[in-house]
Short mmCIF file of C-alpha atoms in Angstrom, two decimals:
data_model
loop_
_atom_site.label_atom_id
_atom_site.label_comp_id
_atom_site.label_asym_id
_atom_site.label_seq_id
_atom_site.Cartn_x
_atom_site.Cartn_y
_atom_site.Cartn_z
CA MET A 27 -98.94 -72.60 29.76
CA LYS A 28 -95.44 -72.62 28.29
CA THR A 29 -92.19 -72.99 30.23
CA SER A 30 -91.38 -69.30 29.67
CA GLN A 31 -94.67 -68.34 31.33
CA LEU A 32 -94.02 -70.14 34.60
CA ASP A 33 -94.07 -67.92 37.68
CA LEU A 34 -93.13 -69.11 41.15
CA ARG A 35 -95.92 -67.03 42.70
CA GLU A 36 -98.49 -68.98 40.68
CA LEU A 37 -97.03 -72.38 41.54
CA LEU A 38 -96.89 -71.65 45.26
CA ALA A 39 -100.18 -71.41 47.16
CA PHE A 40 -100.59 -70.77 50.86
CA LYS A 41 -102.83 -69.49 53.57
CA PRO A 42 -101.71 -65.95 54.46
CA HIS A 43 -101.68 -66.87 58.17
CA GLY A 44 -99.87 -70.18 57.62
CA GLY A 45 -100.80 -73.77 58.31
CA ILE A 46 -100.84 -75.16 54.77
CA MET A 47 -98.60 -74.51 51.77
CA SER A 48 -98.66 -76.15 48.38
CA PHE A 49 -96.17 -76.23 45.50
CA LEU A 50 -97.38 -77.55 42.17
CA GLY A 51 -100.50 -78.78 43.94
CA ARG A 52 -98.64 -80.88 46.52
CA ARG A 53 -98.37 -79.88 50.17
CA THR A 54 -94.95 -78.59 51.19
CA TYR A 55 -93.38 -76.71 54.06
CA LEU A 56 -90.72 -74.05 54.63
CA THR A 57 -87.39 -74.49 56.32
CA ASP A 58 -84.32 -72.29 56.53
CA ILE A 59 -80.73 -72.90 55.52
CA VAL A 60 -79.32 -72.94 59.06
CA SER A 61 -81.91 -75.37 60.47
CA HIS A 62 -81.55 -77.63 57.45
CA GLY A 63 -77.77 -77.42 57.74
CA LEU A 64 -77.84 -78.34 61.42
CA LEU A 65 -79.94 -81.40 60.60
CA ARG A 66 -77.37 -82.41 58.01
CA LYS A 67 -74.57 -81.83 60.50
CA GLU A 68 -76.38 -83.96 63.09
CA LEU A 69 -76.69 -86.79 60.58
CA LEU A 70 -73.00 -86.52 59.73
CA ASN A 71 -72.04 -86.73 63.40
CA THR A 72 -74.48 -89.58 64.12
CA ILE A 73 -74.30 -91.96 61.16
CA GLY A 74 -71.19 -90.75 59.34
CA PRO A 75 -70.52 -88.94 56.06
CA ASP A 76 -70.96 -91.89 53.68
CA THR A 77 -74.39 -92.94 54.95
CA THR A 78 -75.53 -89.31 55.21
CA ARG A 79 -74.46 -88.57 51.65
CA THR A 80 -76.22 -91.72 50.42
CA ILE A 81 -79.48 -90.79 52.15
CA ILE A 82 -79.40 -87.21 50.86
CA THR A 83 -78.47 -88.23 47.30
CA ARG A 84 -81.15 -90.89 47.06
CA SER A 85 -83.84 -88.67 48.64
CA GLY A 86 -82.86 -85.94 46.18
CA PHE A 87 -83.26 -88.45 43.32
CA ILE A 88 -86.76 -89.33 44.54
CA ARG A 89 -87.68 -85.67 44.93
CA GLY A 90 -86.51 -84.84 41.40
CA TRP A 91 -88.51 -87.75 40.02
CA ILE A 92 -91.69 -86.71 41.86
CA VAL A 93 -91.42 -83.10 40.68
CA ALA A 94 -91.10 -84.33 37.11
CA GLU A 95 -94.14 -86.56 37.60
CA GLN A 96 -96.14 -83.63 38.99
CA ILE A 97 -95.36 -81.52 35.93
CA LYS A 98 -96.19 -84.39 33.61
CA ARG A 99 -99.61 -84.86 35.25
CA GLN A 100 -100.61 -81.25 35.86
CA MET A 101 -98.86 -79.18 33.18
CA PRO A 102 -98.74 -81.20 29.96
CA GLU A 103 -97.75 -78.20 27.80
CA VAL A 104 -94.75 -77.53 30.02
CA TRP A 105 -93.89 -81.22 30.12
CA ALA A 106 -93.86 -81.34 26.31
CA GLU A 107 -91.00 -78.80 26.38
CA ALA A 108 -89.06 -80.49 29.20
CA THR A 109 -86.53 -82.20 26.91
CA GLN A 110 -85.41 -78.79 25.62
CA GLY A 111 -83.48 -78.30 28.86
CA LYS A 112 -84.93 -74.97 30.00
CA LEU A 113 -87.36 -76.25 32.61
CA GLY A 114 -84.81 -78.01 34.83
CA PRO A 115 -82.65 -74.94 35.56
CA MET A 116 -85.81 -72.89 36.17
CA LEU A 117 -87.10 -75.42 38.71
CA CYS A 118 -83.73 -75.53 40.47
CA SER A 119 -83.89 -71.77 40.89
CA MET A 120 -87.50 -71.92 42.09
CA PHE A 121 -86.62 -74.56 44.68
CA GLY A 122 -83.72 -72.42 45.90
CA PHE A 123 -80.88 -74.77 44.96
CA GLY A 124 -78.93 -71.84 43.55
CA GLU A 125 -78.63 -69.53 40.55
CA VAL A 126 -77.98 -71.29 37.25
CA LEU A 127 -75.33 -69.50 35.19
CA SER A 128 -75.53 -71.78 32.17
CA SER A 129 -76.94 -75.17 31.23
CA HIS A 130 -76.06 -77.01 28.04
CA ARG A 131 -77.90 -80.09 26.77
CA THR A 132 -77.07 -82.61 24.03
CA ASP A 133 -78.41 -85.98 22.93
CA GLY A 134 -75.85 -87.64 25.21
CA LEU A 135 -74.95 -90.10 22.46
CA SER A 136 -72.13 -88.33 20.64
CA GLY A 137 -69.43 -88.55 23.28
CA LYS A 138 -70.55 -85.31 24.95
CA SER A 139 -72.26 -85.02 28.29
CA LEU A 140 -76.05 -85.18 28.24
CA VAL A 141 -76.29 -82.15 30.58
CA GLU A 142 -73.65 -79.73 31.82
CA THR A 143 -74.63 -77.01 34.27
CA TYR A 144 -72.77 -74.24 36.08
CA PHE A 145 -74.39 -72.47 39.00
CA ILE A 146 -73.55 -70.28 41.98
CA GLY A 147 -75.13 -69.65 45.37
CA SER A 148 -75.70 -73.33 46.14
CA TYR A 149 -77.58 -73.59 49.42
CA GLU A 150 -75.66 -76.78 50.29
CA ALA A 151 -72.32 -75.10 49.69
CA GLU A 152 -73.44 -72.17 51.82
CA GLN A 153 -74.50 -74.57 54.60
CA GLN A 154 -71.03 -76.10 54.59
CA LEU A 155 -69.24 -72.75 54.67
CA ARG A 156 -71.53 -71.33 57.38
CA LEU A 157 -71.50 -74.27 59.77
CA THR A 158 -68.25 -76.12 59.18
CA GLY A 159 -65.98 -74.11 56.93
CA GLN A 160 -64.33 -74.92 53.62
CA SER A 161 -64.67 -78.53 52.54
CA GLU A 162 -62.19 -80.88 50.93
CA ASP A 163 -64.94 -82.50 48.84
CA VAL A 164 -68.04 -81.48 46.91
CA THR A 165 -71.16 -80.92 49.02
CA CYS A 166 -74.16 -80.45 46.67
CA TRP A 167 -75.48 -83.93 47.32
CA GLU A 168 -79.19 -83.20 47.17
CA LYS A 169 -78.77 -81.13 44.01
CA VAL A 170 -76.90 -84.03 42.36
CA GLY A 171 -79.65 -86.45 43.36
CA PHE A 172 -82.46 -84.08 42.33
CA ALA A 173 -80.98 -83.46 38.88
CA SER A 174 -80.42 -87.21 38.40
CA GLY A 175 -84.00 -88.15 39.32
CA TYR A 176 -85.57 -85.31 37.35
CA VAL A 177 -83.62 -85.91 34.13
CA SER A 178 -84.02 -89.69 34.45
CA HIS A 179 -87.78 -89.23 34.42
CA ILE A 180 -87.66 -86.93 31.38
CA GLN A 181 -85.38 -89.26 29.44
CA GLN A 182 -87.04 -92.44 30.78
CA HIS A 183 -83.52 -93.74 31.11
CA THR A 184 -81.28 -93.77 34.17
CA VAL A 185 -79.12 -90.64 34.32
CA TYR A 186 -76.53 -89.93 37.02
CA PHE A 187 -74.94 -86.55 37.75
CA ILE A 188 -71.61 -85.84 39.39
CA GLU A 189 -70.31 -82.58 40.82
CA SER A 190 -66.79 -81.81 39.58
CA GLU A 191 -66.41 -78.33 41.13
CA CYS A 192 -68.05 -76.83 44.21
CA GLN A 193 -68.01 -73.43 45.91
CA ALA A 194 -67.76 -75.20 49.25
CA LYS A 195 -64.25 -76.29 48.18
CA GLY A 196 -63.27 -72.77 47.17
CA ASP A 197 -64.15 -73.09 43.48
CA CYS A 198 -65.72 -70.04 41.84
CA HIS A 199 -68.85 -72.01 40.90
CA CYS A 200 -70.50 -75.41 41.18
CA HIS A 201 -70.26 -77.63 38.11
CA LEU A 202 -72.66 -80.54 37.49
CA ILE A 203 -72.33 -83.07 34.69
CA GLY A 204 -75.02 -85.62 33.80
CA ASN A 205 -74.80 -88.73 31.59
CA TYR A 206 -76.68 -91.91 30.88
CA ILE A 207 -75.33 -94.41 33.38
CA GLU A 208 -73.84 -96.70 30.72
CA HIS A 209 -72.04 -93.80 29.01
CA TRP A 210 -70.08 -92.72 32.06
CA ASN A 211 -66.35 -93.29 32.25
CA ASP A 212 -64.41 -93.95 35.43
CA ASP A 213 -65.32 -90.49 36.80
CA ILE A 214 -68.61 -91.91 38.04
CA ILE A 215 -67.06 -94.72 40.10
CA PRO A 216 -66.45 -92.71 43.34
CA THR A 217 -70.06 -91.44 43.22
CA LEU A 218 -71.85 -94.71 42.45
CA PRO A 219 -72.07 -95.92 46.08
CA TYR A 220 -74.08 -92.84 47.03
CA PHE A 221 -76.79 -93.65 44.48
CA ASN A 222 -76.84 -97.17 45.96
CA GLY A 223 -78.43 -98.72 42.90
CA ILE A 224 -81.38 -96.35 42.50
CA ASN A 225 -82.44 -96.38 38.84
CA ILE A 226 -85.27 -95.96 36.37
CA GLU A 227 -86.83 -99.32 37.19
CA ASN A 228 -86.88 -99.41 40.98
CA ILE A 229 -87.64 -95.69 41.46
CA GLN A 230 -90.68 -95.85 39.22
CA ALA A 231 -92.18 -98.74 41.18
CA GLU A 232 -91.42 -97.07 44.52
CA VAL A 233 -92.73 -93.63 43.57
CA GLN A 234 -95.86 -94.93 41.91
CA GLU A 235 -96.81 -96.63 45.19
CA ILE A 236 -96.25 -93.36 47.04
CA LEU A 237 -98.36 -91.39 44.57
CA LYS A 238 -101.24 -93.81 44.95
CA VAL A 239 -101.67 -92.54 48.50
CA GLU A 240 -102.87 -89.22 47.07
CA GLU A 241 -105.97 -90.96 45.76
CA TYR A 242 -107.15 -91.34 49.36
CA PHE A 243 -107.11 -87.60 49.96
CA PRO A 244 -110.26 -85.61 49.16
CA ASN A 245 -110.23 -83.98 45.73
CA ASN A 246 -110.90 -80.58 47.24
CA PHE A 247 -107.89 -80.70 49.59
CA ASN A 248 -105.97 -77.99 47.76
CA LYS A 249 -109.14 -75.99 47.20
CA SER A 250 -109.10 -75.31 50.93
CA LEU A 251 -105.95 -73.23 50.47
CA ASP A 252 -106.50 -69.51 50.82
CA LEU A 253 -104.73 -68.19 47.74
CA GLY A 254 -104.56 -64.59 48.90
CA ILE A 255 -106.34 -61.42 49.79
CA LYS A 256 -108.54 -61.35 46.69
CA ALA A 257 -110.26 -64.53 47.85
CA ASN A 258 -111.11 -62.83 51.15
CA TYR A 259 -112.35 -59.80 49.26
CA ILE A 260 -114.66 -61.83 47.02
CA ARG A 261 -115.87 -64.16 49.75
CA SER A 262 -117.02 -61.44 52.12
CA GLY A 263 -118.35 -59.09 49.47
CA TYR A 264 -116.78 -56.22 51.39
CA PRO A 265 -113.16 -55.01 51.38
CA ILE A 266 -110.98 -56.43 54.10
CA ASN A 267 -112.70 -56.70 57.46
CA ASN A 268 -110.34 -58.74 59.63
CA SER A 269 -110.55 -56.35 62.57
CA TYR A 270 -113.20 -56.81 65.22
CA PRO A 271 -114.71 -53.29 64.83
CA MET A 272 -115.22 -53.83 61.09
CA GLN A 273 -116.61 -57.33 61.52
CA LYS A 274 -119.23 -56.01 63.94
CA LEU A 275 -120.02 -53.14 61.58
CA ILE A 276 -120.52 -55.48 58.62
CA GLU A 277 -122.76 -57.79 60.67
CA MET A 278 -124.92 -54.82 61.60
CA ALA A 279 -124.94 -53.53 58.00
CA ILE A 280 -126.21 -56.89 56.73
CA THR A 281 -128.98 -56.84 59.34
CA VAL A 282 -130.23 -53.31 58.58
CA ALA A 283 -129.91 -53.83 54.81
CA LYS A 284 -132.96 -56.10 54.93
CA VAL A 285 -135.35 -53.39 56.19
CA PRO A 286 -136.32 -50.01 54.63
CA THR A 287 -135.06 -47.99 57.60
CA SER A 288 -133.08 -44.80 56.96
CA ILE A 289 -129.37 -45.16 57.66
CA LEU A 290 -126.79 -42.54 58.56
CA ILE A 291 -123.18 -43.51 57.88
CA THR A 292 -120.51 -41.50 59.66
CA GLY A 293 -116.75 -41.57 59.70
CA GLU A 294 -113.70 -39.57 58.80
CA SER A 295 -112.93 -38.67 55.22
CA GLY A 296 -111.50 -41.60 53.28
CA VAL A 297 -112.77 -44.44 55.47
CA GLY A 298 -114.93 -45.90 52.70
CA LYS A 299 -118.46 -44.64 53.30
CA GLU A 300 -119.49 -45.07 49.66
CA LYS A 301 -118.23 -48.66 49.69
CA LEU A 302 -120.40 -49.42 52.71
CA VAL A 303 -123.42 -47.86 50.99
CA ASP A 304 -122.88 -50.12 47.95
CA PHE A 305 -122.51 -53.12 50.25
CA ILE A 306 -125.79 -52.34 52.03
CA HIS A 307 -127.63 -51.88 48.74
CA GLN A 308 -126.29 -55.17 47.34
CA HIS A 309 -127.53 -57.03 50.43
CA SER A 310 -130.90 -55.30 50.61
CA TYR A 311 -134.28 -56.30 49.22
CA LEU A 312 -133.81 -53.36 46.81
CA SER A 313 -130.67 -54.77 45.22
CA ASP A 314 -132.42 -55.09 41.85
CA LYS A 315 -133.63 -51.48 42.04
CA PRO A 316 -131.66 -48.33 41.19
CA ILE A 317 -129.27 -46.66 43.62
CA LEU A 318 -128.50 -43.03 42.84
CA ALA A 319 -125.98 -40.83 44.63
CA ILE A 320 -125.33 -37.13 44.94
CA ASN A 321 -122.65 -35.20 46.81
CA CYS A 322 -124.59 -32.50 48.64
CA GLY A 323 -121.50 -30.39 49.20
CA ALA A 324 -120.21 -30.42 45.64
CA ILE A 325 -122.81 -28.27 43.90
CA THR A 326 -124.61 -25.00 44.59
CA GLU A 327 -128.01 -24.90 46.28
CA THR A 328 -129.83 -23.87 43.09
CA LEU A 329 -128.39 -26.73 41.10
CA LEU A 330 -128.90 -29.15 43.99
CA ASP A 331 -132.59 -28.26 44.09
CA SER A 332 -132.91 -29.12 40.40
CA GLU A 333 -130.75 -32.25 40.71
CA LEU A 334 -132.79 -33.65 43.59
CA PHE A 335 -136.31 -32.62 42.61
CA GLY A 336 -136.06 -31.98 38.88
CA HIS A 337 -137.67 -29.06 37.06
CA VAL A 338 -140.17 -28.24 34.35
CA LYS A 339 -139.42 -26.39 31.18
CA GLY A 340 -139.17 -22.64 31.77
CA ALA A 341 -138.80 -22.95 35.55
CA PHE A 342 -135.71 -20.76 35.41
CA THR A 343 -133.28 -19.34 32.89
CA GLY A 344 -131.69 -22.20 30.99
CA ALA A 345 -134.43 -24.71 31.81
CA ASP A 346 -135.09 -25.57 28.16
CA SER A 347 -136.77 -28.91 28.87
CA HIS A 348 -138.33 -31.00 31.60
CA LYS A 349 -135.89 -32.82 33.88
CA ILE A 350 -136.55 -35.69 36.25
CA GLY A 351 -134.71 -35.32 39.56
CA LEU A 352 -132.69 -37.94 41.37
CA ILE A 353 -135.36 -38.58 43.99
CA GLU A 354 -137.95 -39.35 41.35
CA SER A 355 -135.46 -41.42 39.34
CA ALA A 356 -134.66 -43.46 42.44
CA ASP A 357 -138.34 -44.20 43.09
CA GLY A 358 -138.58 -47.76 44.41
CA GLY A 359 -134.85 -47.85 45.04
CA THR A 360 -132.17 -46.13 47.12
CA LEU A 361 -130.99 -42.52 47.24
CA PHE A 362 -127.54 -41.91 48.70
CA LEU A 363 -126.94 -38.40 50.03
CA ASP A 364 -123.21 -37.98 50.52
CA GLU A 365 -121.97 -35.13 52.73
CA VAL A 366 -125.55 -34.56 53.91
CA GLY A 367 -124.21 -32.24 56.59
CA GLU A 368 -123.49 -29.64 53.89
CA LEU A 369 -127.18 -29.15 53.01
CA SER A 370 -128.51 -25.62 53.47
CA PHE A 371 -131.32 -25.08 55.95
CA SER A 372 -133.87 -24.60 53.17
CA MET A 373 -132.80 -27.81 51.44
CA GLN A 374 -133.03 -29.63 54.76
CA THR A 375 -136.65 -28.50 55.03
CA LYS A 376 -137.48 -29.79 51.52
CA LEU A 377 -135.77 -33.11 52.19
CA LEU A 378 -137.66 -33.53 55.46
CA ARG A 379 -140.94 -33.07 53.58
CA VAL A 380 -139.97 -35.80 51.12
CA ILE A 381 -139.23 -38.22 53.95
CA GLN A 382 -142.39 -37.43 55.90
CA GLU A 383 -144.90 -37.14 53.06
CA LYS A 384 -143.17 -39.29 50.41
CA GLN A 385 -143.97 -36.68 47.80
CA ILE A 386 -141.96 -34.30 45.64
CA ARG A 387 -142.65 -31.30 43.47
CA ARG A 388 -140.39 -30.38 40.61
CA VAL A 389 -139.01 -26.85 40.50
CA GLY A 390 -141.54 -24.66 38.72
CA ASP A 391 -144.28 -27.31 38.80
CA ASN A 392 -147.60 -27.18 40.65
CA SER A 393 -148.29 -30.90 40.58
CA ILE A 394 -147.07 -33.32 43.25
CA LYS A 395 -145.65 -36.76 42.59
CA ASP A 396 -145.60 -39.69 45.00
CA VAL A 397 -142.21 -41.30 45.57
CA ASP A 398 -140.97 -44.14 47.71
CA VAL A 399 -137.22 -44.14 48.20
CA ARG A 400 -134.91 -45.48 50.84
CA ILE A 401 -132.50 -42.80 51.97
CA ILE A 402 -128.96 -43.57 53.07
CA SER A 403 -126.93 -40.55 54.03
CA ALA A 404 -123.30 -40.07 54.97
CA THR A 405 -121.20 -37.36 56.54
CA ASN A 406 -117.86 -36.75 58.20
CA LYS A 407 -119.35 -33.90 60.24
CA ASP A 408 -120.63 -34.15 63.81
CA LEU A 409 -124.35 -33.67 63.11
CA GLU A 410 -125.24 -33.73 66.80
CA LYS A 411 -123.01 -30.72 67.33
CA ALA A 412 -124.47 -29.09 64.20
CA VAL A 413 -127.97 -29.56 65.67
CA GLU A 414 -126.86 -27.96 68.95
CA MET A 415 -125.46 -24.99 67.04
CA GLY A 416 -128.65 -24.60 65.01
CA GLU A 417 -126.94 -25.51 61.73
CA PHE A 418 -128.90 -28.71 61.13
CA ARG A 419 -132.58 -29.42 61.69
CA GLN A 420 -133.12 -31.66 64.66
CA ASP A 421 -136.22 -33.32 63.17
CA LEU A 422 -134.34 -34.16 59.95
CA TYR A 423 -131.41 -35.49 61.95
CA TYR A 424 -133.66 -37.94 63.76
CA ARG A 425 -135.31 -38.95 60.48
CA LEU A 426 -131.93 -39.71 58.90
CA ASN A 427 -130.35 -41.19 62.00
CA VAL A 428 -132.72 -44.11 62.64
CA ILE A 429 -129.75 -46.45 62.29
CA LYS A 430 -126.26 -45.05 62.65
CA LEU A 431 -123.26 -46.92 61.28
CA GLU A 432 -119.93 -45.40 62.23
CA ILE A 433 -116.93 -46.58 60.24
CA PRO A 434 -113.81 -46.61 62.43
CA PRO A 435 -110.71 -44.82 61.16
CA LEU A 436 -107.94 -46.97 59.74
CA ARG A 437 -105.65 -46.23 62.69
CA ASN A 438 -108.14 -48.15 64.88
CA ARG A 439 -108.21 -51.11 62.49
CA GLY A 440 -104.65 -52.37 62.78
CA GLU A 441 -105.55 -55.89 61.64
CA ASP A 442 -106.83 -54.49 58.34
CA ILE A 443 -103.86 -52.36 57.32
CA LEU A 444 -101.58 -54.99 55.79
CA PRO A 445 -104.38 -57.06 54.20
CA LEU A 446 -105.72 -53.88 52.59
CA ALA A 447 -102.22 -52.90 51.48
CA ARG A 448 -101.72 -56.33 49.90
CA HIS A 449 -105.08 -56.08 48.16
CA PHE A 450 -104.18 -52.67 46.71
CA LEU A 451 -100.73 -53.98 45.71
CA SER A 452 -102.32 -56.82 43.76
CA ASP A 453 -104.83 -54.44 42.20
CA PHE A 454 -102.27 -51.86 41.09
CA ASN A 455 -99.87 -54.56 39.89
CA GLU A 456 -102.60 -55.65 37.51
CA LYS A 457 -103.64 -52.14 36.47
CA LEU A 458 -100.11 -50.77 35.99
CA GLY A 459 -98.48 -53.88 34.55
CA ARG A 460 -96.07 -54.35 37.47
CA ASP A 461 -95.15 -57.53 39.34
CA LEU A 462 -94.10 -56.47 42.85
CA THR A 463 -94.23 -59.51 45.11
CA GLY A 464 -95.01 -57.88 48.45
CA PHE A 465 -93.72 -55.63 51.23
CA ASN A 466 -90.34 -55.80 52.88
CA TYR A 467 -90.83 -56.42 56.60
CA LYS A 468 -89.48 -52.94 57.43
CA THR A 469 -91.98 -51.44 54.99
CA ALA A 470 -94.77 -53.41 56.65
CA ASP A 471 -93.74 -51.98 60.03
CA LEU A 472 -93.88 -48.44 58.64
CA LEU A 473 -97.36 -49.06 57.26
CA LEU A 474 -98.56 -50.49 60.57
CA ASN A 475 -97.12 -47.66 62.67
CA TYR A 476 -98.42 -44.80 60.53
CA ASP A 477 -101.43 -42.83 61.75
CA TRP A 478 -103.26 -42.71 58.37
CA PRO A 479 -105.04 -39.35 58.65
CA GLY A 480 -106.41 -39.90 55.13
CA ASN A 481 -107.56 -43.43 55.98
CA ILE A 482 -108.13 -46.03 53.25
CA ARG A 483 -108.03 -43.47 50.45
CA GLN A 484 -104.55 -42.41 51.59
CA LEU A 485 -103.46 -46.05 51.88
CA ALA A 486 -104.58 -46.76 48.30
CA ASN A 487 -102.74 -43.67 47.01
CA THR A 488 -99.61 -44.64 48.97
CA ILE A 489 -99.55 -48.14 47.51
CA GLU A 490 -100.20 -46.86 43.99
CA ARG A 491 -97.26 -44.47 44.35
CA ALA A 492 -95.04 -47.30 45.60
CA VAL A 493 -96.03 -49.58 42.72
CA VAL A 494 -95.17 -46.84 40.22
CA LEU A 495 -91.82 -45.89 41.76
CA SER A 496 -90.45 -49.12 43.24
CA PRO A 497 -87.80 -50.95 41.19
CA GLY A 498 -88.96 -54.17 42.88
CA PRO A 499 -89.18 -56.99 43.57
CA GLN A 500 -90.51 -55.86 46.98
CA VAL A 501 -91.84 -52.52 48.16
CA MET A 502 -88.98 -51.14 50.25
CA PRO A 503 -89.10 -48.44 52.95
CA GLU A 504 -87.58 -45.88 50.58
CA ASP A 505 -90.55 -46.38 48.23
CA LEU A 506 -92.87 -44.77 50.79
CA PRO A 507 -93.36 -40.96 51.12
CA GLU A 508 -91.12 -38.99 53.42
CA GLU A 509 -93.73 -38.60 56.16
CA PHE A 510 -93.58 -42.33 56.88
CA HIS A 511 -89.92 -42.03 57.89
CA LYS A 512 -90.69 -39.16 60.25
CA ASN A 513 -93.58 -40.94 61.90
CA ILE A 514 -92.49 -40.64 65.50
CA ALA A 515 -95.30 -40.99 68.00
CA LYS A 516 -95.94 -37.64 69.67
CA PRO A 517 -98.61 -36.68 72.19
CA SER A 518 -101.55 -34.85 70.67
CA VAL A 519 -102.56 -31.55 72.22
CA ASN A 520 -105.40 -30.79 69.81
CA ASN A 521 -107.92 -31.20 72.62
CA GLY A 522 -105.78 -29.75 75.36
CA ILE A 523 -102.93 -31.12 77.44
CA LYS A 524 -103.88 -34.23 79.43
CA PRO A 525 -102.12 -35.91 82.36
CA LEU A 526 -100.13 -39.01 81.42
CA ASN A 527 -102.30 -41.29 83.54
CA THR A 528 -105.39 -40.07 81.65
CA ILE A 529 -103.75 -40.74 78.30
CA GLU A 530 -102.77 -44.22 79.49
CA LYS A 531 -106.30 -44.92 80.70
CA ASP A 532 -107.89 -43.77 77.42
CA TYR A 533 -105.49 -45.90 75.41
CA ILE A 534 -105.98 -49.04 77.51
CA ILE A 535 -109.77 -48.71 77.35
CA SER A 536 -109.58 -48.14 73.59
CA VAL A 537 -107.46 -51.27 73.06
CA LEU A 538 -109.82 -53.27 75.28
CA GLU A 539 -112.82 -52.17 73.21
CA THR A 540 -111.01 -52.90 69.94
CA LEU A 541 -110.24 -56.45 71.12
CA ASN A 542 -113.84 -57.13 72.18
CA ASN A 543 -113.07 -56.88 75.91
CA ASN A 544 -110.59 -59.76 75.69
CA LYS A 545 -108.44 -58.90 78.69
CA ALA A 546 -105.84 -61.63 78.17
CA LEU A 547 -105.20 -60.53 74.58
CA THR A 548 -105.24 -56.86 75.59
CA ALA A 549 -102.59 -57.45 78.26
CA LYS A 550 -100.46 -59.37 75.75
CA ARG A 551 -100.75 -56.64 73.11
CA LEU A 552 -99.92 -53.93 75.65
CA GLY A 553 -96.93 -55.85 76.97
CA MET A 554 -98.15 -56.07 80.54
CA SER A 555 -99.21 -58.90 82.80
CA LEU A 556 -102.88 -59.77 83.14
CA ALA A 557 -102.70 -58.95 86.85
CA THR A 558 -101.41 -55.44 86.05
CA LEU A 559 -104.26 -54.88 83.59
CA TYR A 560 -106.88 -55.95 86.14
CA ARG A 561 -105.30 -53.68 88.75
CA LYS A 562 -105.41 -50.68 86.42
CA LEU A 563 -109.02 -51.36 85.39
CA LYS A 564 -110.01 -51.59 89.05
CA GLU A 565 -108.33 -48.24 89.71
CA TYR A 566 -110.23 -46.67 86.81
CA ASP A 567 -113.56 -47.96 88.21
CA GLU A 568 -112.76 -46.69 91.73
CA ASN A 569 -111.80 -43.25 90.44
CA GLN A 570 -115.01 -43.08 88.44
CA ALA A 571 -117.19 -43.99 91.42
#
């Protein structure tokens, strides 16, 4: 990897839920400018400005040296380019020291400064202005120390930086100048006490001892970092299933995958029924056998008959040759019947015969062929209601519905929404050549609060649209469709008007089921005390009795 190819997102690794972060392979942690500034202010008030500045400058020197050592050990191609002077400014930006406007580098031997850098947005200057006000002196002490340690390591010669201008003093930028220690004029004298003698010799001995400690850590320490949603996706073999309902569903799917029982998968349109079918097949004893699929509602009955059972030459007009049907082709494997609720009554009868007798007859043929296929079917229709209305054969329904797996709608899988969105963002970034880094927190709230009538399919389309239209670097609220900004919770009257206490009861029970009957967590999520939740549940039981 070359210096120009460095990307902060690839150098920073972390668990999505926190706990461990790593930068350049070494554990790190986050802090914010105010907290860091208050610590600095506390040091100033406790031990005085001179000692505080010395500590910060020297610790910055050590940090700069260690970063250089990390690059040298882990990224030799980048290290080979370090003396060109492009890597240092890039690292300063990555670490959040500020935005580098320009950085000029020489050999440091011709009377000119070795390094001269101008930058704005210094976090140390901002700390000063936020917490104390304008300063009479320069304030970028850690930056001065960091640059000195980093460049000293690159040059293998002690280099000290000074800050001649600083935004904390009211200057329009911060100006850093670096020179070999022996080439400095009197300008370095006021700054020398803050380095307190740290140099190429003593820092190398000190840091090398520190780095030896790493040898005692297990080699796979950083491998334990969860580098993102794709790892979760690959590890589980099934798209994001953080929510309890999906985890239970996947556990059940793995169990039934190991037996030849017929499975009926139900759920609203867009919840991912085909994905679950693929998952079951991959985990079944038939994983090395064919899996063939047909959408029963997408083609006419005549064509469906031929597609499922095949035909012989001359069976009907246009049948110019023999054709093997999907059921016969799937012999020994799995047949997936999508939208099985759309089958006509006559096709239901033929399918029932296949399941019962394990035989088929091609259209126009008199001979019968034995077949052995596992049937997995899926529908978004209420087949029980269809049976009651005489639209679906009861005996076929029971044959298909030996095991029923119902995929919950996305609105009932709140824990999965953002992980899925992040997965799709990563996927579409790669497909469309974009580099959006994530979702603004307001965007995340809109995604979480939306009802998702189109489920996962709608979520994928929404993220693809955002990736195409967003100027970046984050997906902002305005990158989402208009309906997300009008998503105000309103009572549904699709099934009639209900009393408020009934709506409250249904919602509380639903949340309780979603959270695996965890009453403490349910009360917390609903914003009520545990005692209140128990009281309401007791009332519901008494009213039911």
